[in-house]
Coordinates of C-alpha atoms and ligand atoms in Angstrom, one line a residue:
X1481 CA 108.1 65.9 84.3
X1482 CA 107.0 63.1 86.2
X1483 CA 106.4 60.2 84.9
X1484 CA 102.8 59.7 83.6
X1485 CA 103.1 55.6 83.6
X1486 CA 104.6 55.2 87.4
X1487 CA 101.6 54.5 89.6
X1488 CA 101.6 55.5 93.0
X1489 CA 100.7 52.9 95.4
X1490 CA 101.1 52.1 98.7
X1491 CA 103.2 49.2 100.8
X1492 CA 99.9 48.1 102.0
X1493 CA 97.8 48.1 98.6
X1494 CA 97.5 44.3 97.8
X1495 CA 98.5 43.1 93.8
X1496 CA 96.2 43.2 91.1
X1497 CA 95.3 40.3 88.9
X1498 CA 95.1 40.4 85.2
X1499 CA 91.5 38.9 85.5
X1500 CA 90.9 41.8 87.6
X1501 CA 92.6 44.0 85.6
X1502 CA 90.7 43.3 82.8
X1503 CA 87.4 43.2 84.5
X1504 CA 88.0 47.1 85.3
X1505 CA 88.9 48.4 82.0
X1506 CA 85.3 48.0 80.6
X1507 CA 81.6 48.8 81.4
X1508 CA 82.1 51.9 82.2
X1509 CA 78.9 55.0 81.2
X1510 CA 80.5 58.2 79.9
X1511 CA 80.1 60.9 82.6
X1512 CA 81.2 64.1 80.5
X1513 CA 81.2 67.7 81.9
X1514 CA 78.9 69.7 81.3
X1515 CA 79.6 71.8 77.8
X1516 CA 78.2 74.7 80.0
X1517 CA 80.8 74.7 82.9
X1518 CA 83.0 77.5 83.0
X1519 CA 85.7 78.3 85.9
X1520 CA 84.5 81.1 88.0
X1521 CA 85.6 84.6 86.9
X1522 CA 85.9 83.2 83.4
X1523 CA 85.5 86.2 81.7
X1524 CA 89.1 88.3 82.9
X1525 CA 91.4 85.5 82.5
X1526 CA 92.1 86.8 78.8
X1527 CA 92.9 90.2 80.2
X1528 CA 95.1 88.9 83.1
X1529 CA 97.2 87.0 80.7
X1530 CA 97.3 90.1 77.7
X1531 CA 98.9 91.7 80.9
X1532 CA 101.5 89.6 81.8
X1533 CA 102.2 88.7 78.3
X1534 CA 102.9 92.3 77.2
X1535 CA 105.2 92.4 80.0
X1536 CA 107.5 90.4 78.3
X1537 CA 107.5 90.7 75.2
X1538 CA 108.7 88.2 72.7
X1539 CA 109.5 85.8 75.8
X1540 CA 107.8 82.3 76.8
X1541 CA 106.3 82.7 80.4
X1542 CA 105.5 79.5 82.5
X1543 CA 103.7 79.2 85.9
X1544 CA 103.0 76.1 87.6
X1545 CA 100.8 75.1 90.3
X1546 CA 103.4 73.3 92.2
X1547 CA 103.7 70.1 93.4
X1548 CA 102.1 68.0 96.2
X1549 CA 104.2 68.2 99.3
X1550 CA 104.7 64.5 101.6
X1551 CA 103.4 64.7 105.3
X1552 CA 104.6 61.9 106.2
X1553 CA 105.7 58.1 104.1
X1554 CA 103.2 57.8 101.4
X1555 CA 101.1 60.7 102.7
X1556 CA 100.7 64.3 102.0
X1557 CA 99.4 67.7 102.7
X1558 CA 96.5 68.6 101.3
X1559 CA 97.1 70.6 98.2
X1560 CA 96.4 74.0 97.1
X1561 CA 97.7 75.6 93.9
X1562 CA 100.0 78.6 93.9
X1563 CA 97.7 82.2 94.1
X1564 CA 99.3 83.3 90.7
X1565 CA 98.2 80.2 88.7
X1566 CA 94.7 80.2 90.0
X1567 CA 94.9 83.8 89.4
X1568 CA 95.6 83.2 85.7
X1569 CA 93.4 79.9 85.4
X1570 CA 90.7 80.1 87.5
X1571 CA 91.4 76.6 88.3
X1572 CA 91.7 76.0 92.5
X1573 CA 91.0 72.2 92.8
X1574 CA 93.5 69.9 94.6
X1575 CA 93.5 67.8 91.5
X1576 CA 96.0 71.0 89.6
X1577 CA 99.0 69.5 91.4
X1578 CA 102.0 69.7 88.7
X1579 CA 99.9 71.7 86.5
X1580 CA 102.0 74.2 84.3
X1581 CA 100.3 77.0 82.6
X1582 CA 102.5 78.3 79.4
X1583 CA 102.1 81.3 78.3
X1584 CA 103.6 81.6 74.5
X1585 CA 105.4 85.0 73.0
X1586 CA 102.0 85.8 71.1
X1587 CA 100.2 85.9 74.3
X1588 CA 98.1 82.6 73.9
X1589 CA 97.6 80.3 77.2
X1590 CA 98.5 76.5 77.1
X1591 CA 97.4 74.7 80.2
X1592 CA 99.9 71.3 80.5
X1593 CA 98.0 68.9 82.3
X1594 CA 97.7 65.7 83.3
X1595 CA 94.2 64.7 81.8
X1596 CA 91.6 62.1 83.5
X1597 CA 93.1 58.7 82.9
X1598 CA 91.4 56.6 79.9
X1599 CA 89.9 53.6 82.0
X1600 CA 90.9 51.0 79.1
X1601 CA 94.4 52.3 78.4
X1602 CA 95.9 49.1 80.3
X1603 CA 97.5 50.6 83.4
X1604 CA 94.4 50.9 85.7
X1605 CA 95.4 54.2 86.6
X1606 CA 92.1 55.5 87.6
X1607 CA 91.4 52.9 90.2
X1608 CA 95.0 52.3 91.5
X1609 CA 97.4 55.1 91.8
X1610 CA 96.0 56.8 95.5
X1611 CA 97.4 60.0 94.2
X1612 CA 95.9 60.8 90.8
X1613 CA 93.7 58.3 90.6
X1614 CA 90.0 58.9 89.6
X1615 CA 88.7 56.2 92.6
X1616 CA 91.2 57.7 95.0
X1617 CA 90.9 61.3 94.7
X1618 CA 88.4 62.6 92.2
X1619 CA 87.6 63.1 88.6
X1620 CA 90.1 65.4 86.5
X1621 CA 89.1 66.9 83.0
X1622 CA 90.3 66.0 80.2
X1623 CA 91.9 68.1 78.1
X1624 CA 88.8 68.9 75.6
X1625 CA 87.3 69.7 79.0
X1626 CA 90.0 71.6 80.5
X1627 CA 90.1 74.0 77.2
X1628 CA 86.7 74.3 77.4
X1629 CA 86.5 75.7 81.2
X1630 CA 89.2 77.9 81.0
X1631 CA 89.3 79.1 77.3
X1632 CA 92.9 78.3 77.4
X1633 CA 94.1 75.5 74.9
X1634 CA 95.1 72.1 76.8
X1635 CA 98.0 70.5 76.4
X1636 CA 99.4 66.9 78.3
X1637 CA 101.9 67.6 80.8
X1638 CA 104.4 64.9 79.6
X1639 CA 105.0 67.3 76.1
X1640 CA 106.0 70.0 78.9
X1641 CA 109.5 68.8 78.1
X1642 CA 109.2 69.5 74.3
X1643 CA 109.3 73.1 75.1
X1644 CA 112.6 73.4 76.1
X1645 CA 114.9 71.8 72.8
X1646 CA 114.4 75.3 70.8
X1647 CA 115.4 78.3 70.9
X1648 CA 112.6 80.4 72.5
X1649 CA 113.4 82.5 75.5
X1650 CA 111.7 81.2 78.5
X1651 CA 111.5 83.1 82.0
X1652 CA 109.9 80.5 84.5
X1653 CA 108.1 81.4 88.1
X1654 CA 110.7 79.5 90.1
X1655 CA 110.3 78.0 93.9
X1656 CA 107.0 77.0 93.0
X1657 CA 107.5 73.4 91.4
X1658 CA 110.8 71.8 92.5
X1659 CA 109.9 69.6 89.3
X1660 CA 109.9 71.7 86.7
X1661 CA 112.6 73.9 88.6
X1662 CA 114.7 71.0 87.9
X1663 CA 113.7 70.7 84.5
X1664 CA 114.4 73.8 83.3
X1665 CA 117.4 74.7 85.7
X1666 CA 119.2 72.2 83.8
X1667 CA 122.7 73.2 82.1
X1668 CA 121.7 72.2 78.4
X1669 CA 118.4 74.5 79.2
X1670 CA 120.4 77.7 78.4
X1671 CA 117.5 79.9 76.8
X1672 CA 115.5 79.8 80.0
X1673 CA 115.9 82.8 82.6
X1674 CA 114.9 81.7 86.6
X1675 CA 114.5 85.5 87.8
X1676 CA 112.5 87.7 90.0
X1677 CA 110.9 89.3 87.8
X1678 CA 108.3 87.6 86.5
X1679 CA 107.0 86.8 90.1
X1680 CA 107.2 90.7 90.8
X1681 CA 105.5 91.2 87.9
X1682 CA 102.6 88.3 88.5
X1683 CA 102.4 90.1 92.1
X1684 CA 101.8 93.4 90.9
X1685 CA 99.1 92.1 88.2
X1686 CA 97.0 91.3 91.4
X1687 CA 97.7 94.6 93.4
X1688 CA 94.3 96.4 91.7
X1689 CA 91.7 93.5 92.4
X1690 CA 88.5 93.8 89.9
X1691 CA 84.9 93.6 90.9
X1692 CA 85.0 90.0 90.4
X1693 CA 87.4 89.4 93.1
X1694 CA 86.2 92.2 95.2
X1695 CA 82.9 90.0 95.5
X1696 CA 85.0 87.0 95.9
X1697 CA 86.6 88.8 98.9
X1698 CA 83.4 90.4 100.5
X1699 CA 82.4 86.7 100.5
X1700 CA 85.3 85.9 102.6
X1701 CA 84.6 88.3 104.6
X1702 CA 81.5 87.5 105.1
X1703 CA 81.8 83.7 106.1
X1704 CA 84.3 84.7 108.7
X1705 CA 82.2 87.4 110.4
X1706 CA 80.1 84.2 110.6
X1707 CA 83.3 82.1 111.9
X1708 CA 83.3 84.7 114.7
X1709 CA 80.1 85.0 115.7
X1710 CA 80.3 81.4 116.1
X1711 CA 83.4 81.3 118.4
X1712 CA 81.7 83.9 120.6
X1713 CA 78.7 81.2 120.6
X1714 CA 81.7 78.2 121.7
X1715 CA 82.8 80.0 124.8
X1716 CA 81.1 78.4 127.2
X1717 CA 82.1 75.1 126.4
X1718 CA 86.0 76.6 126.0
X1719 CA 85.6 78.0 129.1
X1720 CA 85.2 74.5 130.7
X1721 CA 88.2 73.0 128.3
X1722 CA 91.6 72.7 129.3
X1723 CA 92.1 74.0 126.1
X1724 CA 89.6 76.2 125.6
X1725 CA 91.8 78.0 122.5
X1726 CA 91.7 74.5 120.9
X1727 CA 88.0 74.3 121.5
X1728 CA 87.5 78.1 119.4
X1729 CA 90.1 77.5 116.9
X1730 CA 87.9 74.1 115.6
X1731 CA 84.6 76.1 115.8
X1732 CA 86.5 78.6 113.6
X1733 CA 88.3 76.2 111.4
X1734 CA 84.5 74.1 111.1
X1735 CA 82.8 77.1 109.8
X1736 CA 85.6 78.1 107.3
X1737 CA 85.5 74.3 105.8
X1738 CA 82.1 74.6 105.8
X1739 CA 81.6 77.5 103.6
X1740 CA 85.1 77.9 102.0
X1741 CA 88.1 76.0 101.2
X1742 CA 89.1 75.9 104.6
X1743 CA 91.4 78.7 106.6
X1744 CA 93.1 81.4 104.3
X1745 CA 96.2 81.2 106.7
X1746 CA 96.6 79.0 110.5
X1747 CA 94.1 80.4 112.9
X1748 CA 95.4 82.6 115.6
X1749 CA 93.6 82.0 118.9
X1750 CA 95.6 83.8 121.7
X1751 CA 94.0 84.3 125.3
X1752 CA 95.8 86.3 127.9
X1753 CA 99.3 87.2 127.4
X1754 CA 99.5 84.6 124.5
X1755 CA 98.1 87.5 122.7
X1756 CA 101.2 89.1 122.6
X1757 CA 102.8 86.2 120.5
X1758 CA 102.0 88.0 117.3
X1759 CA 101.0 84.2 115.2
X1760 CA 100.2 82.6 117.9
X1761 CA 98.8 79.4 116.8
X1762 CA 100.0 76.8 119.1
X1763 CA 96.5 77.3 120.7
X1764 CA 96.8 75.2 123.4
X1765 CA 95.8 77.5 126.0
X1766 CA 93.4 77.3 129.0
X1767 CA 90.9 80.5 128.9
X1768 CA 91.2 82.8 131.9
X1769 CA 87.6 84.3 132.1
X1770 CA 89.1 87.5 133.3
X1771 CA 91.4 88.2 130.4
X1772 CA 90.9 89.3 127.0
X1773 CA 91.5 86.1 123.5
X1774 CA 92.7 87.9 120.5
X1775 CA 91.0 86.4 117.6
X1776 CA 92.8 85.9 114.3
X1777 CA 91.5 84.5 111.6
X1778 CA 90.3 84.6 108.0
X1779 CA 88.2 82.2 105.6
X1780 CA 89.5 81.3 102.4
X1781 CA 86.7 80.9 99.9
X1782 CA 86.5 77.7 97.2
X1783 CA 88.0 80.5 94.7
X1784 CA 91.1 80.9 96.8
X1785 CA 90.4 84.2 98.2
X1786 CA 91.0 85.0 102.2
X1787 CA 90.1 87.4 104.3
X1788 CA 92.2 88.4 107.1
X1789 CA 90.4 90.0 110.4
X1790 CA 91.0 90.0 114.1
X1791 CA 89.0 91.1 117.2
X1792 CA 90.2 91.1 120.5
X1793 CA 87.3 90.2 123.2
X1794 CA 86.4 90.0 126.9
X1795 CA 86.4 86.5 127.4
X1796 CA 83.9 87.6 130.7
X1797 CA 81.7 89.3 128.2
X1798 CA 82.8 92.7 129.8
X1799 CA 86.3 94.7 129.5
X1800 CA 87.6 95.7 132.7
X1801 CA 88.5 99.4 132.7
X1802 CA 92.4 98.3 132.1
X1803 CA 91.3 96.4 129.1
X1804 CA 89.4 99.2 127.9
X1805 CA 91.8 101.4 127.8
X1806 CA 94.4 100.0 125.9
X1807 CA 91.5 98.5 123.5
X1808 CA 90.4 102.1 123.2
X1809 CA 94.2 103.2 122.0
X1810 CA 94.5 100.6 119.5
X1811 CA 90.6 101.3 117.8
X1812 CA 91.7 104.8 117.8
X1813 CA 94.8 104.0 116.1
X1814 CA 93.1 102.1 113.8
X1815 CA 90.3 104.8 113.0
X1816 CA 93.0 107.4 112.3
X1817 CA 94.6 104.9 109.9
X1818 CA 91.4 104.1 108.2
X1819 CA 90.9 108.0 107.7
X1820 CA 93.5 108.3 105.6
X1821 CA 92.5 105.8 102.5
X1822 CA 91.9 107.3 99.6
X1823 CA 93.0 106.7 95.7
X1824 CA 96.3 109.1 95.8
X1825 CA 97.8 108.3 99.4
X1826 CA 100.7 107.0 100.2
X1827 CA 100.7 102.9 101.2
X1828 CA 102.5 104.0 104.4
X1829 CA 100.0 107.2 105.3
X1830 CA 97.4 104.5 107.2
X1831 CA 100.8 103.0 109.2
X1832 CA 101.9 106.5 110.3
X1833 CA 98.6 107.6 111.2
X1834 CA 98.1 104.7 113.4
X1835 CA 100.9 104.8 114.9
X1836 CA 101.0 108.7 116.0
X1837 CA 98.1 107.6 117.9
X1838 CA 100.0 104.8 119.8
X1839 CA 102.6 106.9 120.3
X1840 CA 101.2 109.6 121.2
X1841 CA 99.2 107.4 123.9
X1842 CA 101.7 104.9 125.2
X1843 CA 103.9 108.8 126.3
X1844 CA 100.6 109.6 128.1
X1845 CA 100.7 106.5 129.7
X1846 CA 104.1 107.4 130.8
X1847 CA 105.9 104.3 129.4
X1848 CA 107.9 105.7 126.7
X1849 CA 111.7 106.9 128.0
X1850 CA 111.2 109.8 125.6
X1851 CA 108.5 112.1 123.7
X1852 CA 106.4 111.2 121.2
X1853 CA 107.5 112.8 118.6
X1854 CA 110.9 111.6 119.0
X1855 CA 109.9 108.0 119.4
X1856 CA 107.9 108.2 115.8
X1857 CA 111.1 109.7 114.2
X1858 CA 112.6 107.4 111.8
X1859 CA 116.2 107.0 113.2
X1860 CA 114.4 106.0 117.0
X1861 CA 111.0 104.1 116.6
X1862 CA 110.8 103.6 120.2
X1863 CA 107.2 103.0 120.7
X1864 CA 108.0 99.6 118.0
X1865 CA 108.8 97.7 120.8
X1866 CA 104.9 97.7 122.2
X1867 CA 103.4 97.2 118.5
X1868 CA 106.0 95.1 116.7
X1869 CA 104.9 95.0 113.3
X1870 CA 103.5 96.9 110.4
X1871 CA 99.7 97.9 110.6
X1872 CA 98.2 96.6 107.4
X1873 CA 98.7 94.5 103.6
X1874 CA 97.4 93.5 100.9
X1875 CA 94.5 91.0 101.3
X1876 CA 93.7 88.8 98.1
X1877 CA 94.7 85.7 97.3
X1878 CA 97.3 85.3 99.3
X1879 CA 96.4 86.7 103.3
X1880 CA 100.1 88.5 102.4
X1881 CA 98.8 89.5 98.8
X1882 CA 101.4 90.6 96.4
X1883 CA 104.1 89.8 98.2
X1884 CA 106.5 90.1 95.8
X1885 CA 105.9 93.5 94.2
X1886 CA 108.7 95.9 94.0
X1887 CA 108.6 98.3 96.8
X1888 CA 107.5 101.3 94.7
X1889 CA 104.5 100.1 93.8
X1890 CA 103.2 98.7 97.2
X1891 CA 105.1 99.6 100.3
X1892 CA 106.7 102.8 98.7
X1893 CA 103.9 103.3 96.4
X1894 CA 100.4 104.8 96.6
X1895 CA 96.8 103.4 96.6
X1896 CA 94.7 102.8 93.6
X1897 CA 91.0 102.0 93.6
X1898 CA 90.4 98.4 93.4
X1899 CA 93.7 98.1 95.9
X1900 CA 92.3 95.9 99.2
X1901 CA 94.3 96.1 102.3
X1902 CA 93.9 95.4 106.0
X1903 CA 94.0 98.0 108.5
X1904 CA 95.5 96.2 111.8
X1905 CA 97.4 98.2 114.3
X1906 CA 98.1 96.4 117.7
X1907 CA 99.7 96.9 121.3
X1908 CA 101.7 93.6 122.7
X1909 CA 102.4 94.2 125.9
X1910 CA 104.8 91.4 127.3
X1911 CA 104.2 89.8 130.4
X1912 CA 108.2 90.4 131.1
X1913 CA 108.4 94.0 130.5
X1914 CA 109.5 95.9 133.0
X1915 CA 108.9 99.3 131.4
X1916 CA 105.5 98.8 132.1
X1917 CA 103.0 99.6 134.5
X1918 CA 102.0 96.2 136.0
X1919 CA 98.1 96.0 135.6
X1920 CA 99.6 96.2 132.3
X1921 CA 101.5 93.5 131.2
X1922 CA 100.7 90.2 129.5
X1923 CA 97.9 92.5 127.5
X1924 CA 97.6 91.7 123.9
X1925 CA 95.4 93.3 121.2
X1926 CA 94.7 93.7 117.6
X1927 CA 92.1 95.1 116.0
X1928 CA 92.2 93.9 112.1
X1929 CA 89.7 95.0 109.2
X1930 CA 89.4 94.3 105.7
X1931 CA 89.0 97.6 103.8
X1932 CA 88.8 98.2 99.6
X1933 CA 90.2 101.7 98.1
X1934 CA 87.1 103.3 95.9
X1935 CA 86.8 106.6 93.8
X1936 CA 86.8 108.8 97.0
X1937 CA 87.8 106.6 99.8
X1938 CA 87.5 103.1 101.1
X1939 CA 84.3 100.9 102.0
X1940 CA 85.3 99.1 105.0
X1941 CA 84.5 95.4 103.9
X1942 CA 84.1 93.6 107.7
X1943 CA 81.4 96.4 109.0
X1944 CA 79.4 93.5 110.1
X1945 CA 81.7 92.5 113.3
X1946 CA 81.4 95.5 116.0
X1947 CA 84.8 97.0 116.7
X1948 CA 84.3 99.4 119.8
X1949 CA 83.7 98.7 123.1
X1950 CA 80.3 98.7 123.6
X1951 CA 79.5 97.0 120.4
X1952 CA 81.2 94.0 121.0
X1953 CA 79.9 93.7 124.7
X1954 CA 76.5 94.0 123.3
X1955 CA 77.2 91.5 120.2
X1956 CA 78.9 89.1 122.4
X1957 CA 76.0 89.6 125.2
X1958 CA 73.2 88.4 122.3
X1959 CA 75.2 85.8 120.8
X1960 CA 75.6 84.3 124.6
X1961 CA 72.4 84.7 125.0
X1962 CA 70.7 82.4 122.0
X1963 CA 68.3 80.1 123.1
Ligands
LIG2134 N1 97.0 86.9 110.2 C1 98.2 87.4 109.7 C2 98.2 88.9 109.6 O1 97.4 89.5 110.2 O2 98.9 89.5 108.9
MN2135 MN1 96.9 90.8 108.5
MN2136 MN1 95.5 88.8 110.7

């Protein structure tokens, strides 16, 4: 593991004396944790990990937080700990970098950490090493404290290595921690497995979300309908930018820092026919009062959770009748996927159901070269070349939640209560396409909404951002008109 005793410092940090040294290491008031403190959602991180322990039986399971990653020279990103270790731990902070959590054959957690740094153990640690150090970064938990908030034991990180001179088979998460992938990837290591499976299996623990982290979404959910409402309330200023997208993604991004962690994935602020870049986010545009800015965009919350919605707007205020109708095709689209969630349907029901409607519209249009119905049959698909992608995912942790679950349980499977998904069927029109009328090209939009499955159905999650035509003209019209 890394070395505990290397401090990281900078070219530019200047010596220390031993006086000052010295003068450092004492007079110091404890500042414990509160006994009290518990990591949010505390109470079903004993059932996630019974879960993935009786996956496996007899096996040791490790699953690290990963490892900071350099920007540039002695700088680097900010850091945010893999989904399936916060999932397990409950821990989220920046300061989990090269955390391992070990889960033993009998099921009991061991978090390996690297504890807050004893401010008289010599090395001055806490107030010189700009990456873990307490006066450059933050406080860390001991371990006493670290057991204590997550109710796993606490171990320190440099006995990680211990682990691996007997005999027990160990299957690690690999790709996460390039450290401890080299650790255990090496030849005299024999007993330990790198597979798949366990991150299928980690991925398919999260597929079925529990009320917990249902709230933690609706949260998200929540602060982003605010992020929007805000952009809308930017667009005057944009307007006047020369880069008006710049000017909405920072009034986006300011709200989700604000409230959350920051954004769950890059902010996607596409006006005109940048809107049919499907992840747009160069957002360097100018705005175009006359055209339509596909909004993108989803607060992460301090827990780690994201939502994932997009609205496509009049940048005017109005949609001209063009705009209306292909907005009109998509939110149908949409609405006949949303019909179709329900415990017991198939994941793909919402995707074929959207796109019937496309389909179905785009050969009314007269752009498709052949029917509908042969355009949606599976050796053609057509009408893919005006929508691109699939219509919906997972939402969770990750904006592309459970990722690595095998494909009959998500994409080939069927939905669950608890399961929370988006619902986002879109119509990219290039600006280049000659198959298409011209009053139509360079027309992007997506319509994207955060839904959870329920006993009978699905609650849709962003109900507070309008998603027909007249709604949003009439949310956008109040919104423009504050104060
Ligand atoms: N924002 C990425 C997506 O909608 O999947
Ligand atoms: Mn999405
Ligand atoms: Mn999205």
């Amino acid at each position: 593991m890394a070395d505990q005793s290397v401090l990281h410092t900078g070219s530019h940090d200047l010596p220390v004396t031993p006086a000052l040294s010295a003068y450092m290491s004492d007079q110091w008031a404890p500042t414990p944790l509160s006994a009290d403190l518990r990591v949010p959602g505390h109470g079903y991180l004993a059932g996630r990990l019974a879960r993935i322990a009786a996956a496996f039986p007899g096996e040791r399971l490790l699953v690290p937080a990963g490892q900071l990653k350099v920007r540039s020279n002695d700088c680097d990103y900010r850091f945010r700990p893999n989904s399936a270790y916060a999932h397990l731990t409950g821990l989220t902070g920046e300061e989990q970098v090269g955390h391992v959590l070990v889960i033993e054959p009998d099921g009991e957690g061991v978090l390996y950490l690297r504890p807050r740094s004893d401010r008289s153990d010599g090395t001055g640690a806490f107030f010189r090493d700009r990456r873990y150090g307490e006066l450059w970064v933050g406080r860390r938990a001991d371990l006493a404290e670290a057991a204590n908030l997550t109710g796993l034991r606490a171990a320190h990180l440099d006995d990680l290595p211990k682990l691996f001179t007997g005999s027990v088979p160990t299957r690690v998460l690999s790709d996460v921690d390039p450290v401890l992938d080299a650790l255990t990837g090496r030849p005299h290591a024999d007993h330990t497995v790198r597979d798949g499976q366990l991150a299928a299996a980690l991925s398919e623990l999260r597929l079925i979300k529990d009320p917990w982290e249902v709230e933690q979404l609706q949260l998200s959910v929540d602060h982003t309908a605010a992020g929007f409402a805000d952009v809308v309330r930017a667009l005057p200023a944009a307007l006047r930018h020369h880069r008006g997208e710049r000017i909405l993604e920072g009034a986006f991004n300011a709200r989700a820092r604000a409230e959350g962690n920051g954004t769950g994935y890059e902010t996607i602020v596409a006006s005109g026919a940048h809107a049919c870049v499907l992840h747009w986010i160069r957002n360097d545009g100018p705005l175009d009062p006359t055209q339509l800015l596909l909004l993108d965009a989803g607060v992460e919350t301090d827990t780690l959770y994201t939502a994932d919605i997009t609205r496509t707007l009049p940048l005017s205020g109005t949609f001209s009748s063009a705009q209306r109708d292909v907005y009109e095709l998509v939110l149908a689209a949409q609405s006949a996927g949303i019909a179709t969630l329900r415990p017991g349907a198939s994941f793909r029901d919402f995707h074929r159901a959207a796109m019937r409607v496309i389909a179905e519209g785009l050969s009314e249009w007269g752009v498709l070269p052949v029917s509908a119905e042969e355009a949606l049959r599976e050796d053609s698909g057509l009408y893919r070349r005006y929508t691109l992608c699939a219509s919906g995912h997972m939402l969770g942790l990750d904006v592309h939640d459970c990722a690595k679950a095998r494909a009959e349980t998500y994409l080939d499977g069927v939905l669950e209560e608890g399961m929370v998904l988006t619902v986002e069927p879109g119509l990219y029109l290039q600006p280049d396409d000659l198959t298409l009328p011209p009053a139509l090209r360079g027309t992007g939009v997506r319509i994207e909404d955060d839904l959870v499955i329920t006993a009978d159905g699905a609650r849709l999650m962003s109900s507070a951002l309008p998603r027909t035509v007249d709604g949003i003209e009439t949310w956008m019209g109040e919104l423009l008109s504050e104060r």
